mmCIF file of C-alpha atoms in Angstrom:
data_model
loop_
_atom_site.group_PDB
_atom_site.id
_atom_site.type_symbol
_atom_site.label_atom_id
_atom_site.label_comp_id
_atom_site.label_asym_id
_atom_site.label_seq_id
_atom_site.Cartn_x
_atom_site.Cartn_y
_atom_site.Cartn_z
ATOM 1 C CA MET A 152 83.253 78.002 158.459
ATOM 2 C CA THR A 153 80.207 76.432 156.137
ATOM 3 C CA GLU A 154 78.333 73.340 157.385
ATOM 4 C CA ALA A 155 80.049 71.153 155.446
ATOM 5 C CA PRO A 156 83.541 71.612 156.640
ATOM 6 C CA ILE A 157 82.690 71.797 160.225
ATOM 7 C CA SER A 158 80.902 68.037 159.680
ATOM 8 C CA ARG A 159 84.023 67.115 157.711
ATOM 9 C CA ARG A 160 86.105 68.101 160.800
ATOM 10 C CA VAL A 161 84.065 66.215 163.231
ATOM 11 C CA SER A 162 84.309 63.261 161.288
ATOM 12 C CA ILE A 163 88.054 63.304 161.148
ATOM 13 C CA ILE A 164 88.188 63.773 164.826
ATOM 14 C CA ARG A 165 85.705 60.937 165.300
ATOM 15 C CA GLN A 166 87.993 58.502 163.041
ATOM 16 C CA ASN A 167 90.807 59.706 164.973
ATOM 17 C CA LEU A 168 89.434 59.012 168.314
ATOM 18 C CA SER A 169 88.307 55.848 167.150
ATOM 19 C CA HIS A 170 91.508 54.553 165.483
ATOM 20 C CA LEU A 171 93.091 55.694 168.840
ATOM 21 C CA LEU A 172 90.572 53.417 171.012
ATOM 22 C CA LEU A 173 91.646 50.663 169.045
ATOM 23 C CA LYS A 174 94.951 50.735 169.441
ATOM 24 C CA MET A 175 94.641 50.867 173.316
ATOM 25 C CA VAL A 176 92.292 47.968 173.286
ATOM 26 C CA PHE A 177 94.856 45.848 170.996
ATOM 27 C CA PHE A 178 97.513 46.942 173.633
ATOM 28 C CA ARG A 179 95.750 46.101 176.588
ATOM 29 C CA LEU A 180 95.013 42.458 174.847
ATOM 30 C CA LEU A 181 99.149 42.078 174.143
ATOM 31 C CA LEU A 182 99.524 43.086 177.730
ATOM 32 C CA LEU A 183 97.157 40.200 178.821
ATOM 33 C CA LYS A 184 98.719 37.521 176.605
ATOM 34 C CA GLY A 185 102.194 38.437 177.856
ATOM 35 C CA ARG A 186 103.123 39.776 174.277
ATOM 36 C CA VAL A 187 104.622 43.046 175.817
ATOM 37 C CA THR A 188 108.288 43.040 177.592
ATOM 38 C CA VAL A 189 110.496 45.617 179.072
ATOM 39 C CA ARG A 190 112.822 45.601 176.182
ATOM 40 C CA LYS A 191 110.287 45.982 173.552
ATOM 41 C CA LEU A 192 108.813 49.150 175.309
ATOM 42 C CA ARG A 193 112.510 49.908 175.320
ATOM 43 C CA THR A 194 113.165 49.430 171.739
ATOM 44 C CA LEU A 195 109.412 51.492 170.956
ATOM 45 C CA THR A 196 110.817 54.117 172.677
ATOM 46 C CA GLU A 197 113.887 54.522 170.949
ATOM 47 C CA ASN A 198 112.511 54.372 167.619
ATOM 48 C CA ALA A 199 110.248 56.904 168.975
ATOM 49 C CA CYS A 200 112.855 59.099 170.402
ATOM 50 C CA ALA A 201 115.263 58.757 167.190
ATOM 51 C CA TYR A 202 112.705 60.178 165.033
ATOM 52 C CA ARG A 203 111.936 63.250 167.071
ATOM 53 C CA ARG A 204 116.043 63.697 166.918
ATOM 54 C CA ARG A 205 115.992 62.468 163.264
ATOM 55 C CA ALA A 206 118.993 60.557 164.321
ATOM 56 C CA GLU A 207 120.224 58.282 161.742
ATOM 57 C CA THR A 208 120.401 54.820 164.061
ATOM 58 C CA ALA A 209 117.062 54.123 165.580
ATOM 59 C CA GLY A 210 116.551 51.015 167.979
ATOM 60 C CA ALA A 211 117.955 47.679 167.727
ATOM 61 C CA SER A 212 114.800 46.370 165.691
ATOM 62 C CA PRO A 213 111.808 48.042 164.131
ATOM 63 C CA THR A 214 108.765 48.227 166.357
ATOM 64 C CA VAL A 215 106.296 46.589 163.588
ATOM 65 C CA ALA A 216 107.535 44.108 161.020
ATOM 66 C CA LEU A 217 105.268 43.952 157.800
ATOM 67 C CA PHE A 218 105.439 40.337 156.104
ATOM 68 C CA ASP A 219 103.953 40.309 152.555
ATOM 69 C CA VAL A 220 103.065 36.648 153.119
ATOM 70 C CA SER A 221 101.675 36.553 149.501
ATOM 71 C CA ASN A 222 101.075 39.300 147.182
ATOM 72 C CA ARG A 223 98.449 37.190 144.986
ATOM 73 C CA CYS A 224 95.020 37.435 145.482
ATOM 74 C CA ASN A 225 91.515 35.752 144.946
ATOM 75 C CA LEU A 226 90.239 39.441 144.031
ATOM 76 C CA PHE A 227 90.851 41.802 142.129
ATOM 77 C CA CYS A 228 89.826 45.052 143.905
ATOM 78 C CA PRO A 229 90.765 48.265 141.558
ATOM 79 C CA THR A 230 92.761 49.757 143.820
ATOM 80 C CA CYS A 231 95.686 46.958 144.014
ATOM 81 C CA ARG A 232 94.653 44.501 141.104
ATOM 82 C CA ARG A 233 94.224 45.360 137.469
ATOM 83 C CA SER A 234 93.754 41.782 136.992
ATOM 84 C CA ARG A 235 94.084 38.558 139.445
ATOM 85 C CA THR A 236 97.616 38.224 138.312
ATOM 86 C CA ASP A 237 98.807 42.419 137.671
ATOM 87 C CA VAL A 238 99.428 44.081 140.800
ATOM 88 C CA VAL A 239 99.160 47.887 140.856
ATOM 89 C CA ASP A 240 102.332 49.537 141.274
ATOM 90 C CA LEU A 241 101.221 51.843 144.259
ATOM 91 C CA SER A 242 104.960 53.132 144.274
ATOM 92 C CA GLY A 243 104.211 54.566 140.718
ATOM 93 C CA GLN A 244 107.891 53.722 139.687
ATOM 94 C CA THR A 245 107.438 51.248 136.891
ATOM 95 C CA ALA A 246 105.030 49.816 134.536
ATOM 96 C CA GLU A 247 106.810 46.453 134.639
ATOM 97 C CA GLN A 248 104.464 43.586 136.316
ATOM 98 C CA THR A 249 105.494 42.606 139.547
ATOM 99 C CA GLY A 250 106.078 38.726 140.396
ATOM 100 C CA LEU A 251 104.009 36.886 142.301
ATOM 101 C CA GLY A 252 104.313 34.646 145.039
ATOM 102 C CA GLU A 253 104.503 33.724 148.910
ATOM 103 C CA LEU A 254 107.225 34.133 151.525
ATOM 104 C CA SER A 255 108.143 30.999 152.592
ATOM 105 C CA LEU A 256 108.192 29.582 156.084
ATOM 106 C CA GLU A 257 111.907 29.439 156.310
ATOM 107 C CA ARG A 258 112.341 33.116 155.609
ATOM 108 C CA PHE A 259 109.696 34.113 157.793
ATOM 109 C CA VAL A 260 111.335 32.029 160.792
ATOM 110 C CA ARG A 261 114.781 33.557 159.877
ATOM 111 C CA ILE A 262 113.712 37.223 160.021
ATOM 112 C CA ILE A 263 111.116 36.668 163.295
ATOM 113 C CA ASP A 264 113.955 34.688 165.239
ATOM 114 C CA ASP A 265 116.804 37.657 164.683
ATOM 115 C CA LEU A 266 114.342 40.538 165.619
ATOM 116 C CA HIS A 267 111.909 38.740 168.471
ATOM 117 C CA ARG A 268 113.487 39.972 171.437
ATOM 118 C CA ASP A 269 112.792 43.664 170.420
ATOM 119 C CA LEU A 270 109.795 43.128 167.781
ATOM 120 C CA LEU A 271 106.712 43.963 169.254
ATOM 121 C CA LEU A 272 104.210 43.020 166.305
ATOM 122 C CA ALA A 273 104.541 41.009 162.802
ATOM 123 C CA THR A 274 102.069 42.359 160.089
ATOM 124 C CA LEU A 275 101.198 39.610 157.840
ATOM 125 C CA TYR A 276 100.059 41.250 154.972
ATOM 126 C CA VAL A 277 100.898 44.028 152.662
ATOM 127 C CA SER A 278 99.460 43.759 149.123
ATOM 128 C CA GLY A 279 98.123 40.375 148.608
ATOM 129 C CA GLU A 280 95.650 37.737 150.038
ATOM 130 C CA PRO A 281 97.433 36.074 152.977
ATOM 131 C CA LEU A 282 95.273 33.231 153.674
ATOM 132 C CA LEU A 283 96.487 32.022 150.386
ATOM 133 C CA ASN A 284 99.952 30.974 151.960
ATOM 134 C CA SER A 285 99.677 27.276 153.159
ATOM 135 C CA ASP A 286 102.317 28.093 155.748
ATOM 136 C CA LEU A 287 100.174 31.243 157.388
ATOM 137 C CA GLY A 288 99.161 29.054 160.512
ATOM 138 C CA GLU A 289 102.388 28.039 161.467
ATOM 139 C CA MET A 290 104.115 31.609 160.633
ATOM 140 C CA VAL A 291 101.536 32.905 163.731
ATOM 141 C CA ALA A 292 102.108 29.898 165.953
ATOM 142 C CA HIS A 293 106.200 30.171 165.411
ATOM 143 C CA ALA A 294 105.858 34.277 165.914
ATOM 144 C CA GLY A 295 104.069 33.361 168.993
ATOM 145 C CA ARG A 296 106.177 31.111 170.360
ATOM 146 C CA ARG A 297 108.911 33.819 170.088
ATOM 147 C CA GLY A 298 106.602 36.336 172.011
ATOM 148 C CA VAL A 299 105.913 38.333 169.064
ATOM 149 C CA ALA A 300 102.156 39.430 168.217
ATOM 150 C CA THR A 301 100.541 38.733 165.197
ATOM 151 C CA MET A 302 98.116 40.706 162.739
ATOM 152 C CA LEU A 303 96.655 39.928 159.455
ATOM 153 C CA SER A 304 93.970 41.480 157.547
ATOM 154 C CA THR A 305 91.833 39.396 155.149
ATOM 155 C CA ASN A 306 88.983 39.631 152.292
ATOM 156 C CA GLY A 307 87.369 36.826 154.476
ATOM 157 C CA MET A 308 86.370 34.886 151.676
ATOM 158 C CA LEU A 309 89.133 31.880 152.610
ATOM 159 C CA LEU A 310 87.942 32.309 156.173
ATOM 160 C CA ASP A 311 86.448 28.818 156.705
ATOM 161 C CA GLY A 312 86.093 26.879 159.426
ATOM 162 C CA ALA A 313 88.887 24.694 159.352
ATOM 163 C CA MET A 314 91.341 27.957 158.584
ATOM 164 C CA SER A 315 89.492 29.732 161.706
ATOM 165 C CA GLU A 316 90.382 27.009 164.048
ATOM 166 C CA ARG A 317 93.785 26.927 162.659
ATOM 167 C CA LEU A 318 94.632 30.284 163.012
ATOM 168 C CA LEU A 319 93.188 30.640 166.518
ATOM 169 C CA ASP A 320 94.900 27.692 167.687
ATOM 170 C CA ALA A 321 98.211 29.511 166.733
ATOM 171 C CA GLY A 322 97.272 32.243 168.733
ATOM 172 C CA LEU A 323 96.511 35.084 166.236
ATOM 173 C CA ASP A 324 96.235 38.076 168.087
ATOM 174 C CA TYR A 325 94.230 40.413 165.536
ATOM 175 C CA LEU A 326 91.942 39.397 162.894
ATOM 176 C CA LYS A 327 90.574 42.142 160.468
ATOM 177 C CA VAL A 328 88.424 41.260 157.291
ATOM 178 C CA ALA A 329 87.943 44.121 154.765
ATOM 179 C CA VAL A 330 84.476 44.861 153.441
ATOM 180 C CA SER A 331 82.921 47.701 151.310
ATOM 181 C CA GLY A 332 79.319 47.400 151.137
ATOM 182 C CA PHE A 333 76.084 45.431 153.015
ATOM 183 C CA THR A 334 74.687 43.621 149.833
ATOM 184 C CA GLN A 335 76.430 42.498 146.831
ATOM 185 C CA ASP A 336 75.505 44.853 144.569
ATOM 186 C CA VAL A 337 77.526 47.541 146.587
ATOM 187 C CA TYR A 338 80.490 45.239 147.861
ATOM 188 C CA GLY A 339 81.086 43.923 144.296
ATOM 189 C CA ILE A 340 81.640 47.262 142.987
ATOM 190 C CA TYR A 341 84.979 47.359 145.072
ATOM 191 C CA HIS A 342 85.240 43.452 145.845
ATOM 192 C CA ARG A 343 85.481 42.350 142.811
ATOM 193 C CA GLY A 344 85.389 38.637 142.658
ATOM 194 C CA GLY A 345 84.060 38.449 146.154
ATOM 195 C CA ASP A 346 80.670 37.268 147.722
ATOM 196 C CA ILE A 347 79.557 39.330 150.857
ATOM 197 C CA GLU A 348 77.488 37.079 152.257
ATOM 198 C CA THR A 349 80.279 34.334 152.416
ATOM 199 C CA VAL A 350 82.198 37.070 154.020
ATOM 200 C CA LEU A 351 80.405 37.932 156.664
ATOM 201 C CA ARG A 352 79.066 34.257 157.365
ATOM 202 C CA ASN A 353 82.970 33.412 158.073
ATOM 203 C CA LEU A 354 83.677 36.185 159.995
ATOM 204 C CA ALA A 355 80.563 35.646 162.028
ATOM 205 C CA ALA A 356 81.463 32.153 162.329
ATOM 206 C CA PHE A 357 85.054 32.818 163.196
ATOM 207 C CA GLU A 358 83.743 35.221 166.667
ATOM 208 C CA ARG A 359 81.907 32.638 167.760
ATOM 209 C CA LEU A 360 84.556 30.063 167.485
ATOM 210 C CA ARG A 361 87.156 32.307 169.260
ATOM 211 C CA ARG A 362 84.367 32.953 172.041
ATOM 212 C CA GLN A 363 83.983 28.976 172.366
ATOM 213 C CA LEU A 364 87.610 28.109 172.360
ATOM 214 C CA GLY A 365 88.102 31.053 174.688
ATOM 215 C CA LYS A 366 90.551 32.602 172.876
ATOM 216 C CA ARG A 367 91.987 35.984 172.881
ATOM 217 C CA CYS A 368 91.917 37.546 169.388
ATOM 218 C CA LEU A 369 90.550 41.181 168.529
ATOM 219 C CA VAL A 370 88.139 40.652 165.942
ATOM 220 C CA VAL A 371 87.690 43.947 163.510
ATOM 221 C CA LEU A 372 85.453 44.548 160.397
ATOM 222 C CA ASP A 373 87.296 47.011 158.257
ATOM 223 C CA TYR A 374 84.527 49.116 156.297
ATOM 224 C CA ILE A 375 86.532 50.895 153.588
ATOM 225 C CA LEU A 376 84.500 53.970 152.848
ATOM 226 C CA PHE A 377 83.131 55.172 149.482
ATOM 227 C CA GLU A 378 80.642 57.574 148.347
ATOM 228 C CA HIS A 379 78.909 54.721 147.004
ATOM 229 C CA ASN A 380 78.577 52.805 149.811
ATOM 230 C CA ARG A 381 77.917 55.630 152.904
ATOM 231 C CA HIS A 382 74.530 54.674 152.814
ATOM 232 C CA GLN A 383 75.258 51.214 154.061
ATOM 233 C CA VAL A 384 77.254 51.869 156.986
ATOM 234 C CA GLY A 385 74.610 51.581 159.657
ATOM 235 C CA ASP A 386 73.757 48.344 158.340
ATOM 236 C CA LEU A 387 77.496 47.130 158.782
ATOM 237 C CA ARG A 388 77.528 48.483 162.352
ATOM 238 C CA ARG A 389 74.541 46.455 163.194
ATOM 239 C CA PHE A 390 75.972 43.460 162.086
ATOM 240 C CA CYS A 391 78.956 44.145 164.387
ATOM 241 C CA ARG A 392 76.850 44.734 167.311
ATOM 242 C CA GLU A 393 74.427 41.662 166.763
ATOM 243 C CA HIS A 394 77.744 39.393 166.461
ATOM 244 C CA GLY A 395 80.108 41.093 168.866
ATOM 245 C CA ILE A 396 82.789 42.062 166.407
ATOM 246 C CA ILE A 397 84.507 45.596 166.718
ATOM 247 C CA PHE A 398 83.137 47.890 164.036
ATOM 248 C CA SER A 399 86.262 49.632 162.280
ATOM 249 C CA LEU A 400 85.972 52.602 159.490
ATOM 250 C CA ARG A 401 88.399 53.981 157.077
ATOM 251 C CA TYR A 402 88.751 55.776 153.942
ATOM 252 C CA GLY A 403 88.637 54.406 150.538
ATOM 253 C CA ARG A 404 91.936 55.215 148.316
ATOM 254 C CA VAL A 405 90.950 56.335 144.648
ATOM 255 C CA LEU A 406 94.143 55.899 142.110
ATOM 256 C CA ALA A 407 93.856 58.030 139.317
ATOM 257 C CA GLY A 408 91.094 57.072 136.530
ATOM 258 C CA SER A 409 89.153 55.320 138.563
ATOM 259 C CA SER A 410 85.183 55.852 138.473
ATOM 260 C CA LEU A 411 85.384 55.363 142.686
ATOM 261 C CA GLU A 412 85.031 58.494 145.049
ATOM 262 C CA SER A 413 86.633 59.085 148.424
ATOM 263 C CA PRO A 414 84.452 60.666 150.833
ATOM 264 C CA PRO A 415 85.086 64.506 151.208
ATOM 265 C CA GLU A 416 86.275 64.353 154.557
ATOM 266 C CA SER A 417 89.724 61.850 153.263
ATOM 267 C CA ARG A 418 90.723 64.662 151.349
ATOM 268 C CA GLU A 419 92.840 65.838 154.347
ATOM 269 C CA HIS A 420 94.260 62.231 155.300
ATOM 270 C CA TYR A 421 95.434 61.714 151.708
ATOM 271 C CA LEU A 422 97.448 65.359 151.266
ATOM 272 C CA PRO A 423 101.003 64.689 151.176
ATOM 273 C CA LYS A 424 103.395 65.012 153.780
ATOM 274 C CA GLN A 425 106.394 66.738 154.060
ATOM 275 C CA ARG A 426 107.716 66.110 157.393
ATOM 276 C CA PRO A 427 110.121 63.042 157.648
ATOM 277 C CA CYS A 428 108.483 59.572 157.455
ATOM 278 C CA ASP A 429 108.471 57.951 160.636
ATOM 279 C CA TRP A 430 108.308 54.799 159.188
ATOM 280 C CA LEU A 431 111.963 54.807 158.449
ATOM 281 C CA TRP A 432 112.596 54.503 162.217
ATOM 282 C CA LYS A 433 109.416 52.566 163.345
ATOM 283 C CA ILE A 434 108.596 50.451 160.747
ATOM 284 C CA MET A 435 110.324 47.794 158.369
ATOM 285 C CA VAL A 436 108.567 45.951 155.348
ATOM 286 C CA PHE A 437 109.649 42.586 153.738
ATOM 287 C CA CYS A 438 108.552 41.429 150.168
ATOM 288 C CA HIS A 439 107.767 37.735 149.628
ATOM 289 C CA ASP A 440 111.140 37.078 148.565
ATOM 290 C CA ALA A 441 112.726 38.610 151.695
ATOM 291 C CA ARG A 442 113.754 42.227 150.266
ATOM 292 C CA ALA A 443 113.549 44.921 152.836
ATOM 293 C CA VAL A 444 111.695 47.564 151.825
ATOM 294 C CA PRO A 445 111.121 51.360 153.507
ATOM 295 C CA CYS A 446 107.320 51.080 152.833
ATOM 296 C CA CYS A 447 104.590 49.162 151.969
ATOM 297 C CA GLN A 448 104.175 50.955 148.779
ATOM 298 C CA PHE A 449 107.515 49.526 147.485
ATOM 299 C CA ALA A 450 106.360 46.268 147.779
ATOM 300 C CA THR A 451 104.541 46.336 144.865
ATOM 301 C CA CYS A 452 107.482 47.459 142.280
ATOM 302 C CA ALA A 453 108.878 45.104 140.036
ATOM 303 C CA THR A 454 112.177 46.633 140.665
ATOM 304 C CA SER A 455 112.310 48.638 143.520
ATOM 305 C CA PRO A 456 114.114 51.918 143.814
ATOM 306 C CA LEU A 457 114.792 51.278 147.344
ATOM 307 C CA VAL A 458 116.143 48.174 148.261
ATOM 308 C CA MET A 459 117.153 48.478 152.202
ATOM 309 C CA GLY A 460 118.803 44.572 152.015
ATOM 310 C CA HIS A 461 117.502 40.805 151.834
ATOM 311 C CA GLY A 462 117.016 38.834 154.287
ATOM 312 C CA ASP A 463 118.381 36.062 152.995
ATOM 313 C CA ASP A 464 122.082 37.683 152.797
ATOM 314 C CA GLU A 465 122.056 39.329 156.412
ATOM 315 C CA PRO A 466 120.255 39.963 159.596
ATOM 316 C CA ALA A 467 117.136 41.761 159.626
ATOM 317 C CA GLY A 468 118.587 43.820 162.551
ATOM 318 C CA ALA A 469 121.586 44.807 160.499
ATOM 319 C CA ILE A 470 119.552 45.974 157.594
ATOM 320 C CA TRP A 471 117.579 47.834 160.409
ATOM 321 C CA ASN A 472 120.516 50.277 161.241
ATOM 322 C CA GLY A 473 122.674 49.774 158.099
ATOM 323 C CA PRO A 474 123.811 51.868 155.767
ATOM 324 C CA SER A 475 121.096 52.104 153.407
ATOM 325 C CA TYR A 476 118.621 52.864 156.270
ATOM 326 C CA ARG A 477 121.017 55.415 157.676
ATOM 327 C CA GLU A 478 121.152 57.023 154.343
ATOM 328 C CA LEU A 479 117.896 57.349 153.804
ATOM 329 C CA ARG A 480 117.475 58.616 157.323
ATOM 330 C CA ARG A 481 119.853 61.479 156.742
ATOM 331 C CA GLN A 482 118.311 62.526 153.302
ATOM 332 C CA GLN A 483 114.972 62.587 154.983
ATOM 333 C CA ALA A 484 116.156 64.532 158.285
ATOM 334 C CA ARG A 485 118.002 67.098 155.980
ATOM 335 C CA GLY A 486 114.909 67.745 153.589
ATOM 336 C CA GLY A 487 111.931 65.945 154.682
ATOM 337 C CA ARG A 488 110.226 63.869 151.722
ATOM 338 C CA ARG A 489 111.011 66.484 149.053
ATOM 339 C CA GLY A 490 112.982 65.009 146.004
ATOM 340 C CA LEU A 491 112.532 61.130 146.618
ATOM 341 C CA PRO A 492 110.918 59.199 144.687
ATOM 342 C CA LEU A 493 107.087 57.926 145.864
ATOM 343 C CA CYS A 494 107.832 60.020 149.215
ATOM 344 C CA GLU A 495 107.332 63.463 148.340
ATOM 345 C CA ASN A 496 103.793 62.633 147.454
ATOM 346 C CA CYS A 497 103.280 60.121 150.238
ATOM 347 C CA PHE A 498 100.561 60.695 152.842
ATOM 348 C CA TYR A 499 101.574 57.989 155.137
ATOM 349 C CA SER A 500 102.531 58.809 158.998
ATOM 350 C CA GLY A 501 102.577 56.647 161.777
ATOM 351 C CA ILE A 502 101.788 53.390 163.127
ATOM 352 C CA ASP A 503 98.200 52.937 162.288
ATOM 353 C CA PHE A 504 95.750 50.020 161.272
ATOM 354 C CA GLN A 505 94.915 51.526 157.765
ATOM 355 C CA SER A 506 96.402 52.697 154.562
#
């Protein structure tokens, strides 16, 4: 084995260990905040066991629910947007432009109220910038009152003092700010329309305010690694150490026709998986219009080929073990991801904090 493959293997192992440690730190925080109950642990275990058995019925609720609280964005990164108003359909199913909008507080409350006894985590982002939803603070607060942990990812441009205080007072458990460079010339290659000085200033101020208020919230800088920004990893690590922020690295995804280059060590990560997708037994995704879909990538479809139900029409718990979910689980239990639109070329696997 040559030196380069060995180096890539070491990088992958280090990456996996880093994300495992981050999950352990987050779980400890949730324990300290009283977000974890025996019932939720039982549901988590039931979902994991149902996946191992390839059962058509999972636990009473997903372990994690993703909410596309806004599929609008103030930036237009090339793997997400063709423009600020044109979302890239990651499913590859349709050329039709998806409609833009925000999840209403009423819809969010209805879903959380149905799932809260068994749901461990509500992740408040999928395909857009969550801080554009004016009800985001109340969503975080309502989930917290119901004992559900909350996590969100943002580009950080709108994370000013007022927004930071609102989120911390609401009880946010996990904040992730995505960046792709330390200087504007590098950062702007991917984060088009953003300003890295504003983002880092906002992030540092959020962590200072968190400490001043004595709030428990994991604050993470999410570095998206490409070949063009590899040389600035050390700069962002140093920034995190100086400000008491957790540094996390993930591999940048490159779509066909892009001039960006993913790091060589990411190639194994992005290889299609053949085994059944455990998201079907663990994770549920709600679009901004309350459609329930099995994967975050289907949320970018104008007309999703797989809609499991609608949060306006039936309880989320009923959708979770309803006929559409049971049929898709049966299909994957029989043949894995083969022959299913999008799924057969998908690399997603497991509950993680990155794509």
